[in-house]
PDB file of C-alpha atoms in Angstrom:
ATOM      1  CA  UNK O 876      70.247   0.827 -44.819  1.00  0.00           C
ATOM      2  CA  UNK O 877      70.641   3.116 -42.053  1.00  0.00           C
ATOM      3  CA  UNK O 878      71.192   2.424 -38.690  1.00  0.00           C
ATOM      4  CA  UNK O 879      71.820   5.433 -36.384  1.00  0.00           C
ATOM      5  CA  UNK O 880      71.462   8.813 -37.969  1.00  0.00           C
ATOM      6  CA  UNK O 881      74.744  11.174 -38.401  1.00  0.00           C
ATOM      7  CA  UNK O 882      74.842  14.730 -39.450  1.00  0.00           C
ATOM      8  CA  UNK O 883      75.959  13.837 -42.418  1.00  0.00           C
ATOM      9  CA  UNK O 884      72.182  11.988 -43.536  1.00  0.00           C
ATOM     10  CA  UNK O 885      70.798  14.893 -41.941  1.00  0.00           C
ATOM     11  CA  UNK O 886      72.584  17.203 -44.386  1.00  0.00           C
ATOM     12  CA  UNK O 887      71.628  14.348 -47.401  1.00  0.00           C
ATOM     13  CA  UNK O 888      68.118  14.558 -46.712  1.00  0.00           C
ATOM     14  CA  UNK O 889      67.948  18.019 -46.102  1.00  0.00           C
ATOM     15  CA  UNK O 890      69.058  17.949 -50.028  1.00  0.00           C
ATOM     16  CA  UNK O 891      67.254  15.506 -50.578  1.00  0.00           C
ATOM     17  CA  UNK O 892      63.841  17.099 -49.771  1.00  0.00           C
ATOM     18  CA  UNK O 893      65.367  20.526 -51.698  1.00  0.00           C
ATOM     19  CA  UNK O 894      65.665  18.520 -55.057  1.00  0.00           C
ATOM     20  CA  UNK O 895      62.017  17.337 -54.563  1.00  0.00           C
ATOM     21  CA  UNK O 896      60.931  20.592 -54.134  1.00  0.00           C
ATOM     22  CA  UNK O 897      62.812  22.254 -56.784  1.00  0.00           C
ATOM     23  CA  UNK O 898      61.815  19.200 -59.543  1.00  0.00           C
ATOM     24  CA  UNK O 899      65.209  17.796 -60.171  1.00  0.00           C
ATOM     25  CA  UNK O 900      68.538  18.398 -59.956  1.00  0.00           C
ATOM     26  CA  UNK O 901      69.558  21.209 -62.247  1.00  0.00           C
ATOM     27  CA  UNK O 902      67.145  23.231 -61.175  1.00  0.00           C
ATOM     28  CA  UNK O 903      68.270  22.891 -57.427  1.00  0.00           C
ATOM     29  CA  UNK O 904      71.757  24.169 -58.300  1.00  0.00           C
ATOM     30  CA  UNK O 905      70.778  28.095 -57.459  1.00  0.00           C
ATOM     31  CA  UNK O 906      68.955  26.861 -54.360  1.00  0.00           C
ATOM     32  CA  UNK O 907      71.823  24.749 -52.920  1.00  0.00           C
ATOM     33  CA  UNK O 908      74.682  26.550 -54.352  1.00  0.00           C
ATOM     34  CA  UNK O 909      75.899  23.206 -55.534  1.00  0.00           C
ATOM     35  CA  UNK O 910      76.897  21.739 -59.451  1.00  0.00           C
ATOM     36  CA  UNK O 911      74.424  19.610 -61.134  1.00  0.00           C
ATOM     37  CA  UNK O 912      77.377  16.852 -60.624  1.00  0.00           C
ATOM     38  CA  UNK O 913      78.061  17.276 -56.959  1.00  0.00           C
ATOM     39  CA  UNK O 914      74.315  17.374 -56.506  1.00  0.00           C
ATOM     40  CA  UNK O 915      73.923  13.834 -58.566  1.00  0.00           C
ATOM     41  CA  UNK O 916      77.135  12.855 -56.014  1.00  0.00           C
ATOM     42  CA  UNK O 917      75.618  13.426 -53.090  1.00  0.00           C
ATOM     43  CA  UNK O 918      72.410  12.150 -54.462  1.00  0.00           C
ATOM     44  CA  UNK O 919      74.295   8.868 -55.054  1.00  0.00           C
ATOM     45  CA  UNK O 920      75.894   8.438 -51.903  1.00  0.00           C
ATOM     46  CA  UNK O 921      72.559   8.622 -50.019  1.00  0.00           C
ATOM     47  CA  UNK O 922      71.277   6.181 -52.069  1.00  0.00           C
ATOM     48  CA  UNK O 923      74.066   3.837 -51.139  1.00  0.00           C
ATOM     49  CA  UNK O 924      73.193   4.844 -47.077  1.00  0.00           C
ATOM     50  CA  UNK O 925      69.781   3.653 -47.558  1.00  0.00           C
ATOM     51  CA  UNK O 926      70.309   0.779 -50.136  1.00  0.00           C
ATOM     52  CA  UNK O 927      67.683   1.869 -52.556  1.00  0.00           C
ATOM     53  CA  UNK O 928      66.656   4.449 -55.288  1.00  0.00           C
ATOM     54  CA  UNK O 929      65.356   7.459 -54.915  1.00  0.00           C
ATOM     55  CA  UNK O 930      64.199   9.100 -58.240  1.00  0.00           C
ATOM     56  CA  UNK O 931      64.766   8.789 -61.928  1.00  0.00           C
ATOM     57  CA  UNK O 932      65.538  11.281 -64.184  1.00  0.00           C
ATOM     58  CA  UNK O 933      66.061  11.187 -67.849  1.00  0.00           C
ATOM     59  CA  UNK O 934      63.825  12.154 -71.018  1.00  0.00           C
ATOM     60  CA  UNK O 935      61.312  11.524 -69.258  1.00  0.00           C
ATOM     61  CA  UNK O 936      62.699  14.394 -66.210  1.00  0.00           C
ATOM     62  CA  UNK O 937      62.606  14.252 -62.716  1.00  0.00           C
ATOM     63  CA  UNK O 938      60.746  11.472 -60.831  1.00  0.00           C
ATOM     64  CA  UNK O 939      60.743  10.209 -57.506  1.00  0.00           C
ATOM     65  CA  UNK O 940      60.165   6.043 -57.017  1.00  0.00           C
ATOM     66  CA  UNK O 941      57.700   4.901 -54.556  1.00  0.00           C
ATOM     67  CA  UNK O 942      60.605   4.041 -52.089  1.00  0.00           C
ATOM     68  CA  UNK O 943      61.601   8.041 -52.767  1.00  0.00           C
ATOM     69  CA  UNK O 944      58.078   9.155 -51.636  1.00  0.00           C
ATOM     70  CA  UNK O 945      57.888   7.533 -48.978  1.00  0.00           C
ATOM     71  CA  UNK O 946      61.350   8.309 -47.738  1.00  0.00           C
ATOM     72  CA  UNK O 947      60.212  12.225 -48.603  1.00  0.00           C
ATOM     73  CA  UNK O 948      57.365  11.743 -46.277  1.00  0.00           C
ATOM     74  CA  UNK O 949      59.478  10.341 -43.489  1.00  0.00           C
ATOM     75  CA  UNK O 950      61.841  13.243 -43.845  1.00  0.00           C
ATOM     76  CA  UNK O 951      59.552  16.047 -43.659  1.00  0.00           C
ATOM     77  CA  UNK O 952      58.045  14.203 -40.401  1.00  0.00           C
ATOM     78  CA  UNK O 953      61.749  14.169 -39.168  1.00  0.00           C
ATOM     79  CA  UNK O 954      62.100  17.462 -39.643  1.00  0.00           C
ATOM     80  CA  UNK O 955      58.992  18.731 -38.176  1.00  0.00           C
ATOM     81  CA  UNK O 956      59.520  16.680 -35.081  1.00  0.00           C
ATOM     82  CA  UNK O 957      63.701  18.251 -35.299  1.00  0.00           C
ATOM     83  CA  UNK O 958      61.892  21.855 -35.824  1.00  0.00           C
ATOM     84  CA  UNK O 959      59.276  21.216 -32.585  1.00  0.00           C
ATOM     85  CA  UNK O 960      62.140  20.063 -30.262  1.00  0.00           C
ATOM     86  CA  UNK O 961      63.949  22.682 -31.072  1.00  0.00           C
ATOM     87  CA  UNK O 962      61.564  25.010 -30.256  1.00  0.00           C
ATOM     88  CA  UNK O 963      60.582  23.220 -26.935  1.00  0.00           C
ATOM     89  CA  UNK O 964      64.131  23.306 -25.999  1.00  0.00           C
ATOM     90  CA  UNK O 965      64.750  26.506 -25.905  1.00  0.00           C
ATOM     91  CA  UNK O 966      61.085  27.429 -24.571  1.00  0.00           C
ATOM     92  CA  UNK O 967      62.336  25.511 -21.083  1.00  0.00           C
ATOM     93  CA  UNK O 968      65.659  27.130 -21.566  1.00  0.00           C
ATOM     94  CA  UNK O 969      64.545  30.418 -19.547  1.00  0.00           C
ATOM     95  CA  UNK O 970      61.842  28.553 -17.900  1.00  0.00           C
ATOM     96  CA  UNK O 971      61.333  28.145 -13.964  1.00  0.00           C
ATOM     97  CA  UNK O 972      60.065  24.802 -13.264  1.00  0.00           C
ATOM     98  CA  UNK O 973      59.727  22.232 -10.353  1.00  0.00           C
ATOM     99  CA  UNK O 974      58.487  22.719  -7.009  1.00  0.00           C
ATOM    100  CA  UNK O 975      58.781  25.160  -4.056  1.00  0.00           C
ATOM    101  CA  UNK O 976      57.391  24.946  -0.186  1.00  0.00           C
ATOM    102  CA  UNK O 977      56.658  28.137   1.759  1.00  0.00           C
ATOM    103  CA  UNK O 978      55.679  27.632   5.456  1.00  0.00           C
ATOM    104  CA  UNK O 979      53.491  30.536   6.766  1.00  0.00           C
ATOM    105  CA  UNK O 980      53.141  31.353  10.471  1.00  0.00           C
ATOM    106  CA  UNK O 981      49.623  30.909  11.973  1.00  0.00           C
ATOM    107  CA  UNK O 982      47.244  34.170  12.999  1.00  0.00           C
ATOM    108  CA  UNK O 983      49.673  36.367  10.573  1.00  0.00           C
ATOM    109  CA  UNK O 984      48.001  39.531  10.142  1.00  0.00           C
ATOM    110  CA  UNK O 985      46.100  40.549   7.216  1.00  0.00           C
ATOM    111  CA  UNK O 986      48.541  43.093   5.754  1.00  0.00           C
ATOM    112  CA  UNK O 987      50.998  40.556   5.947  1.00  0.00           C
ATOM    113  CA  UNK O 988      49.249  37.933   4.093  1.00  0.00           C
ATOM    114  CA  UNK O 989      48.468  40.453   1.554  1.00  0.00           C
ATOM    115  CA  UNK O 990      52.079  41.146   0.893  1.00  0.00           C
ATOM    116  CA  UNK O 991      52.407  37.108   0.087  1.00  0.00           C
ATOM    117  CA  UNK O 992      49.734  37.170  -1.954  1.00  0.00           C
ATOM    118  CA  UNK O 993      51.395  40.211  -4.067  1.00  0.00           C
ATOM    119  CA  UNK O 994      54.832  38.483  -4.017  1.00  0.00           C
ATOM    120  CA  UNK O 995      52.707  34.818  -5.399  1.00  0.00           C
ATOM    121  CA  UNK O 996      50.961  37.724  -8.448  1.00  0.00           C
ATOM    122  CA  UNK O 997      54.417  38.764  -9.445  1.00  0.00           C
ATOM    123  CA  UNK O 998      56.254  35.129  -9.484  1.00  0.00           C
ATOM    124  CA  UNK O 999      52.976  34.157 -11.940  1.00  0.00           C
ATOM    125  CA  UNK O1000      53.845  36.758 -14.251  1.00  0.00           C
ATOM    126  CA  UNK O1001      57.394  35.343 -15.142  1.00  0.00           C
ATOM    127  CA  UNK O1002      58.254  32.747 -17.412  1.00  0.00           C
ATOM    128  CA  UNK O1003      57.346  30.088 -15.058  1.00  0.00           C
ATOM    129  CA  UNK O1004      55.583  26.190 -14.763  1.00  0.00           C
ATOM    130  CA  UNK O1005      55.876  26.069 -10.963  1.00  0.00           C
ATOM    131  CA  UNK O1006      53.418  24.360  -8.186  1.00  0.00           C
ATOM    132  CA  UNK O1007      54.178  26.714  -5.061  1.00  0.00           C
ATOM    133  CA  UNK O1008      52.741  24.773  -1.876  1.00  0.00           C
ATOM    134  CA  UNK O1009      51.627  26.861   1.197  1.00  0.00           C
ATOM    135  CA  UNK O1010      52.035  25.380   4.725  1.00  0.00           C
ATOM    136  CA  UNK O1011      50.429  26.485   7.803  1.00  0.00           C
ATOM    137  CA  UNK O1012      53.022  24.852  10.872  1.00  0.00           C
ATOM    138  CA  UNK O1013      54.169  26.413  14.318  1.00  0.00           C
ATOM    139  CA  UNK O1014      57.324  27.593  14.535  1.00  0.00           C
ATOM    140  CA  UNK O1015      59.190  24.789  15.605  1.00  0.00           C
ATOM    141  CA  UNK O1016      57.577  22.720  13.146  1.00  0.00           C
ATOM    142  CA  UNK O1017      58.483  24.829  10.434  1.00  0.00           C
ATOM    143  CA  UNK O1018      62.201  24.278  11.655  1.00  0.00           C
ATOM    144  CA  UNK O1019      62.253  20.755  11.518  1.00  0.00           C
ATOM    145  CA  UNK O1020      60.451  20.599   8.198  1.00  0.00           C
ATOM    146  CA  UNK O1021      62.883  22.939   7.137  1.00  0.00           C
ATOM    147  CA  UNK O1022      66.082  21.108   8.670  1.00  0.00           C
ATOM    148  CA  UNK O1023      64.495  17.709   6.767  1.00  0.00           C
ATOM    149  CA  UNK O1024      64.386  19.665   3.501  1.00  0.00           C
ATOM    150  CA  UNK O1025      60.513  19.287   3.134  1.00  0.00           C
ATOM    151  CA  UNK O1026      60.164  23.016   3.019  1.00  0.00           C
ATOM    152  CA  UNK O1027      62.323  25.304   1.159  1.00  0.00           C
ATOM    153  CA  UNK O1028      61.466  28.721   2.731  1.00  0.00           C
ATOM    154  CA  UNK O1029      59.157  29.906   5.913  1.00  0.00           C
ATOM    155  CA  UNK O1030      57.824  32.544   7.504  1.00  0.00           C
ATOM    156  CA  UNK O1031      57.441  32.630  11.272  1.00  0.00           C
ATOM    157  CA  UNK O1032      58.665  34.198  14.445  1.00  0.00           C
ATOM    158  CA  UNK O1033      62.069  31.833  14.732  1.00  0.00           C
ATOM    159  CA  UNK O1034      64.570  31.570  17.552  1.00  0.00           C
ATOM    160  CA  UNK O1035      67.343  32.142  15.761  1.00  0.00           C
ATOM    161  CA  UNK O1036      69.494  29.568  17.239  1.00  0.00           C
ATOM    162  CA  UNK O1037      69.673  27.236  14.416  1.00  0.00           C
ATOM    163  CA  UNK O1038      73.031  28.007  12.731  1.00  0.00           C
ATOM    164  CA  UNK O1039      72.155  25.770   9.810  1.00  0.00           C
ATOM    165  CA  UNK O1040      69.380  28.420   8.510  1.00  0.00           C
ATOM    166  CA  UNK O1041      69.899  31.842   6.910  1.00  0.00           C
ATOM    167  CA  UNK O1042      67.388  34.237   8.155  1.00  0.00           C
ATOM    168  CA  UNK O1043      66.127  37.463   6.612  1.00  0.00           C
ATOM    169  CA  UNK O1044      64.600  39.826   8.831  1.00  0.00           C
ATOM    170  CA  UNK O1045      60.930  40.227   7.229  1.00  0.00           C
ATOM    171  CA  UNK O1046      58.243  42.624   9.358  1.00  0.00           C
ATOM    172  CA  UNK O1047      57.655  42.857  13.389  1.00  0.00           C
ATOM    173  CA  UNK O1048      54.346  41.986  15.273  1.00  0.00           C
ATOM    174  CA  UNK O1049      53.381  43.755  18.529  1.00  0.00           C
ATOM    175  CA  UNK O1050      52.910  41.111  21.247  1.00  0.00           C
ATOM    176  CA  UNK O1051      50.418  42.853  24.411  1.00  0.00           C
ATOM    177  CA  UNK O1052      49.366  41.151  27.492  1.00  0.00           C
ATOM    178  CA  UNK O1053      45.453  40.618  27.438  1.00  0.00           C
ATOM    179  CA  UNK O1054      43.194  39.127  30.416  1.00  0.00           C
ATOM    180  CA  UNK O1055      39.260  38.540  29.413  1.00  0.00           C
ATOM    181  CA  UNK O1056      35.955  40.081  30.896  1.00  0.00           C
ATOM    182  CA  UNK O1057      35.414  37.853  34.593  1.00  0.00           C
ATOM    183  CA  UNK O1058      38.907  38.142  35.213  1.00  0.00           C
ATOM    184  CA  UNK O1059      40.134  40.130  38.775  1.00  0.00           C
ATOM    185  CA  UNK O1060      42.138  42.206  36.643  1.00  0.00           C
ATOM    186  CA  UNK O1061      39.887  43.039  33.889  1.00  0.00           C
ATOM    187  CA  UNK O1062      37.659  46.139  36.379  1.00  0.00           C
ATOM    188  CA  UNK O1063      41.276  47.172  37.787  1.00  0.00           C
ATOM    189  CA  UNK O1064      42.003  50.539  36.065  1.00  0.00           C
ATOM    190  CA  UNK O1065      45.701  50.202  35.872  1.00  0.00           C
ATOM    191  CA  UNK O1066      46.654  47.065  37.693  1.00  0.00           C
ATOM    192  CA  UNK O1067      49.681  47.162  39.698  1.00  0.00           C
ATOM    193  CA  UNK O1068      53.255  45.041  39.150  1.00  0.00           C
ATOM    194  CA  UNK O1069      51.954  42.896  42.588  1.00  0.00           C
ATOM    195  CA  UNK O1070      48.601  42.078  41.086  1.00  0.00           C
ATOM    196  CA  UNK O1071      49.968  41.318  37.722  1.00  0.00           C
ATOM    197  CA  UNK O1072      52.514  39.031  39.216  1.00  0.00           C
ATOM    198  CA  UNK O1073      49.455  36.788  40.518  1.00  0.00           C
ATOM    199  CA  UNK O1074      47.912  36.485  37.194  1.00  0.00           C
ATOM    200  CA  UNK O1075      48.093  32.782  36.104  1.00  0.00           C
ATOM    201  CA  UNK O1076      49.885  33.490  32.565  1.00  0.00           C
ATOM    202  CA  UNK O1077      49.022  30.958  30.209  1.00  0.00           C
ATOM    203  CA  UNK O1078      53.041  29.067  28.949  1.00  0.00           C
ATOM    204  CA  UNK O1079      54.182  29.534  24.917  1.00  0.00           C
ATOM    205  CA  UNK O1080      56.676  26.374  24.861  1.00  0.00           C
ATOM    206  CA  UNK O1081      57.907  28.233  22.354  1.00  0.00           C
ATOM    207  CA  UNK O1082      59.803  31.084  24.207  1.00  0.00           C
ATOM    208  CA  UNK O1083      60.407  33.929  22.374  1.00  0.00           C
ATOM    209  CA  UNK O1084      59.764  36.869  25.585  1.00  0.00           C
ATOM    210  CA  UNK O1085      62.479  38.988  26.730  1.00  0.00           C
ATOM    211  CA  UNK O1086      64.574  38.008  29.281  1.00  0.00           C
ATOM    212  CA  UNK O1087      63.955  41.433  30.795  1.00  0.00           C
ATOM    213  CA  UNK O1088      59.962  41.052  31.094  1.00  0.00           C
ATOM    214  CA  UNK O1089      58.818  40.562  34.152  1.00  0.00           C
ATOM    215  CA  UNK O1090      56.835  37.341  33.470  1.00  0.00           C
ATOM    216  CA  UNK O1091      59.541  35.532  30.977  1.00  0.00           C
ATOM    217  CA  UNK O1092      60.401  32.838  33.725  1.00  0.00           C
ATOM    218  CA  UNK O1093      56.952  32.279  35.144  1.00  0.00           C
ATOM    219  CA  UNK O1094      55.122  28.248  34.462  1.00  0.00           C
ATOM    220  CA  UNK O1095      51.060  28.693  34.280  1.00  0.00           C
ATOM    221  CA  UNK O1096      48.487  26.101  34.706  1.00  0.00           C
ATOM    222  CA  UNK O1097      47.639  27.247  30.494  1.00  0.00           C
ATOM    223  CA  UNK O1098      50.072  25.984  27.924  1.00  0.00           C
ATOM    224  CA  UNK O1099      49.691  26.394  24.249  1.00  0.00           C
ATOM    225  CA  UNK O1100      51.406  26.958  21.420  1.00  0.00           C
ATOM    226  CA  UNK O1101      48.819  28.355  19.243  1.00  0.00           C
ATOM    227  CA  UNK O1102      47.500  31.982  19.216  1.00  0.00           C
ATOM    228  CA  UNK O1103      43.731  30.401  19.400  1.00  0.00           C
ATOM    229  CA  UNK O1104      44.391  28.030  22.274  1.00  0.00           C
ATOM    230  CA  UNK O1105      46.148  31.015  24.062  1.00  0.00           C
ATOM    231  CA  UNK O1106      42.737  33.051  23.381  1.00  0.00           C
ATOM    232  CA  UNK O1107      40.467  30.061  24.595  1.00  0.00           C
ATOM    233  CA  UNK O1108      42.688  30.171  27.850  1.00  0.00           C
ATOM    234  CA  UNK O1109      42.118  34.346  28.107  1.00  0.00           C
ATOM    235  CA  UNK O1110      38.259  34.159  27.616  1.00  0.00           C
ATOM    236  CA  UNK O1111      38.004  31.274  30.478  1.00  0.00           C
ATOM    237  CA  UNK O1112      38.219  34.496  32.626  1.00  0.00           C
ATOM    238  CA  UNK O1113      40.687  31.802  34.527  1.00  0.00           C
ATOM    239  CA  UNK O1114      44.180  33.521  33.170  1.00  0.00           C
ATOM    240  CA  UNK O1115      45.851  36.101  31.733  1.00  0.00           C
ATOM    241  CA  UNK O1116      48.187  35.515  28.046  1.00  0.00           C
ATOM    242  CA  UNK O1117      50.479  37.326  25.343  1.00  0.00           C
ATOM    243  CA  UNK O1118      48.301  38.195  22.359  1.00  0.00           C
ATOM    244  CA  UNK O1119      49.202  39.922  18.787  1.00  0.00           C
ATOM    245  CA  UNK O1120      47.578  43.085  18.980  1.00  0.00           C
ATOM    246  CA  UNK O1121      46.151  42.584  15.357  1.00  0.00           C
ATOM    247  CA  UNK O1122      44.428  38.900  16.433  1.00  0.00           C
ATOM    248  CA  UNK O1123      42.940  40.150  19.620  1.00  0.00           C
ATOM    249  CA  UNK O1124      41.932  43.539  18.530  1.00  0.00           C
ATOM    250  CA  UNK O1125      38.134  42.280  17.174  1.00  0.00           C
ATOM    251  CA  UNK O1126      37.530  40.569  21.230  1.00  0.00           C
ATOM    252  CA  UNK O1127      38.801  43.922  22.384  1.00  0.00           C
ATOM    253  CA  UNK O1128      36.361  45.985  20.412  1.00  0.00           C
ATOM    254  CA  UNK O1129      33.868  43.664  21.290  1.00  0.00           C
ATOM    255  CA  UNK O1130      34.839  44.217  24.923  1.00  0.00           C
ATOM    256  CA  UNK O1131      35.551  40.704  25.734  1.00  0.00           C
ATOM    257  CA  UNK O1132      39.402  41.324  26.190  1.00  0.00           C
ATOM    258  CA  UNK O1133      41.234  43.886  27.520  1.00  0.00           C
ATOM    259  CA  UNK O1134      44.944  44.951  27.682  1.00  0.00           C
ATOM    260  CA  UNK O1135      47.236  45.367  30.735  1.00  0.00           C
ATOM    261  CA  UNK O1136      50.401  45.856  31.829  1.00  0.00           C
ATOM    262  CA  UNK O1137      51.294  48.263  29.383  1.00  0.00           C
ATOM    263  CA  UNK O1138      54.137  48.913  28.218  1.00  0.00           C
ATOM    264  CA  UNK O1139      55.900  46.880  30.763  1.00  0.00           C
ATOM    265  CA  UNK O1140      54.375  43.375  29.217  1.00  0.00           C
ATOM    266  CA  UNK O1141      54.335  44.284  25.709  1.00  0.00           C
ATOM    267  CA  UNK O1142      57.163  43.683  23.106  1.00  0.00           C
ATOM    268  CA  UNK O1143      58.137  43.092  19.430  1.00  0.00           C
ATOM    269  CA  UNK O1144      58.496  39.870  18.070  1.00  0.00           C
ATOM    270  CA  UNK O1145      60.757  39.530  14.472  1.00  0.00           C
ATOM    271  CA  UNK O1146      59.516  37.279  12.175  1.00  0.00           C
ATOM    272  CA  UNK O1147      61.739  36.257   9.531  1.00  0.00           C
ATOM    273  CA  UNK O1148      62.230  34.491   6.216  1.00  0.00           C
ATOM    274  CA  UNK O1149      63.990  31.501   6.795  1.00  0.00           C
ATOM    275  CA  UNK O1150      65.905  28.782   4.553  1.00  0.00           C
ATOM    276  CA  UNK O1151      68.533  25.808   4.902  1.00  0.00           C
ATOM    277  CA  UNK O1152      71.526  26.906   3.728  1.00  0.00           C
ATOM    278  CA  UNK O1153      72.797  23.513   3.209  1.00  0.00           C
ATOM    279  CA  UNK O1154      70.210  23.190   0.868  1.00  0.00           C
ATOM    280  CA  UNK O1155      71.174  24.291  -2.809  1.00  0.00           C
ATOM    281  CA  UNK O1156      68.132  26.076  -4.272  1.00  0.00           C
ATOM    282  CA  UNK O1157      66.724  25.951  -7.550  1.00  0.00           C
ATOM    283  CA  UNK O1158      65.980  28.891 -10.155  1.00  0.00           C
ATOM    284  CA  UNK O1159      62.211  29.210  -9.073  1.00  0.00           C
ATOM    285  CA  UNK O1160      63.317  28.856  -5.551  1.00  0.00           C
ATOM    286  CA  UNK O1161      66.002  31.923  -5.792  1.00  0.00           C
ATOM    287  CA  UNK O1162      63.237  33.860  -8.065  1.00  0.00           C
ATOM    288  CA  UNK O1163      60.152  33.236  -5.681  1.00  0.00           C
ATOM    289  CA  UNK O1164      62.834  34.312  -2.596  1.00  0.00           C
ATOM    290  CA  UNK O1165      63.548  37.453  -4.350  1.00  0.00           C
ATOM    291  CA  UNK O1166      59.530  38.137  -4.789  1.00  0.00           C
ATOM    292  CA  UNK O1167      58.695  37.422  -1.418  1.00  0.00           C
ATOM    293  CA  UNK O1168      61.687  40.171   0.113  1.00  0.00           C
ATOM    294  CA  UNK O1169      60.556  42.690  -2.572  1.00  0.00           C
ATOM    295  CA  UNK O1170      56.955  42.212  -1.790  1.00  0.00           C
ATOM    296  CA  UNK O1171      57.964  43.045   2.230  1.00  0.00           C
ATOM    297  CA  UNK O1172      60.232  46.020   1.296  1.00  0.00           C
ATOM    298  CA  UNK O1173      57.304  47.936  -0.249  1.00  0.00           C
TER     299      UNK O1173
END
């Protein structure tokens, strides 16, 4: 009887099911390469594994006994179910699996969102059972989700200061000073650096001006930390806020916003693809990195 299966019952049934098919053991001997006797041998021994007989031969030929067909059933099961892991194996062999987390700015602009989109179309076309996850988050969110390992990459204007993140420099965004229709500064032509100074600016806690623009050290009555509560603040009429040129440009056509100050209160802000480098990344990780730079180089 046999209790775990060896290589060697493998390589018995395999001849085993060949003598079936063949009708008996002589005419096997071309198929296996084997004598008539070494065939009946290792006939014999398997026999002995299982603790019954297999077949009969004599005048009568070659005949299996109902313990035979049934054990030739079982083995061509076996060997189906051998022949589909095999193939499963090596089908998740070159396979990206698992999981990745990309965190995505707020307010990015279109083009930018297209080039993510392009980067998702090309990881699709690999070899590839992944669930990608997008996450909207502010910037300092994205940081902490990133330093507690709940994201694996982001996209977002970042300070840089974290030493525990790798950052790869991705696209720039042009940053203008805006004030909204109602506000003293909104009829003034080109106001001056005095009547620009009085503007109540509304505060980003997340600082990311230039030490070098004239309003980087000044505390409004507005805070926010979204681009849309920054805009609610700007169409009050009541103060006067940093705005991506893309996400304002639709109130400024619409004359409802207008921008000032420039070029004095305008600037670039980097934004970045960002990663733990403590954190050890998997294939799809690595392969959906690689498709999100090459989708930004183009």
């Amino acid at each position: 009887m046999l209790g775990q299966l060896h290589d060697l019952d493998l390589q018995l049934l395999r001849l085993f099911v060949s003598v079936v098919e063949c009708g008996g053991f002589s005419a096997a001997q071309g198929e296996l390469g084997l004598s008539q006797s070494s065939i009946s041998q290792h006939m014999a021994r398997l026999e002995t594994r299982l603790g019954y007989r297999l077949c009969s031969r004599g005048k009568g030929g070659f005949k299996l006994t109902a313990k035979g067909e049934q054990l030739l059933l079982a083995t061509r099961g076996l060997f189906e179910s051998i022949e589909t892991f095999r193939h499963q194996s090596n089908g998740v062999a070159g396979r990206l699996m698992g999981e990745v987390r990309l965190g995505l700015s707020e307010a990015l602009d279109p083009s930018v969102l297209q080039r993510v989109a392009r980067a998702i179309s090309h990881f699709r076309q690999r070899d590839e059972s992944v669930r990608l996850e997008l996450i909207s988050a502010m910037p300092g969110e994205m940081e902490r989700l990133l330093l507690q390992q709940r994201l694996d990459l982001a996209i977002g204007y970042f300070s840089q200061a974290q030493s525990a993140f790798d950052y790869r420099p991705l696209f720039s965004e042009t940053q203008h000073l805006y004030c909204a229709a109602g506000h003293p500064l909104f009829s003034l032509p080109e106001p001056d650096a005095t009547a620009l100074a009085a503007g109540d600016l509304v505060e980003h806690p997340y600082r990311f001006l230039r030490n070098d623009l004239p309003l980087h050290n000044r505390v409004g009555s507005a805070r926010s930390e979204q681009v849309e509560g920054t805009l609610a603040f700007i169409l009050s009429g009541q103060n006067v806020g940093h705005l991506p040129e893309h996400f304002a440009r639709s109130w400024q056509d619409q004359g409802l916003l207008k921008a000032i100050g420039q070029p004095q209160h305008s600037f670039e802000v980097a934004f970045h693809l960002a990663r733990h480098r403590a954190q050890v990344p998997g294939d799809a990780q690595v392969a959906f990195e690689e498709d999100l730079l090459a989708a930004f180089e183009q």
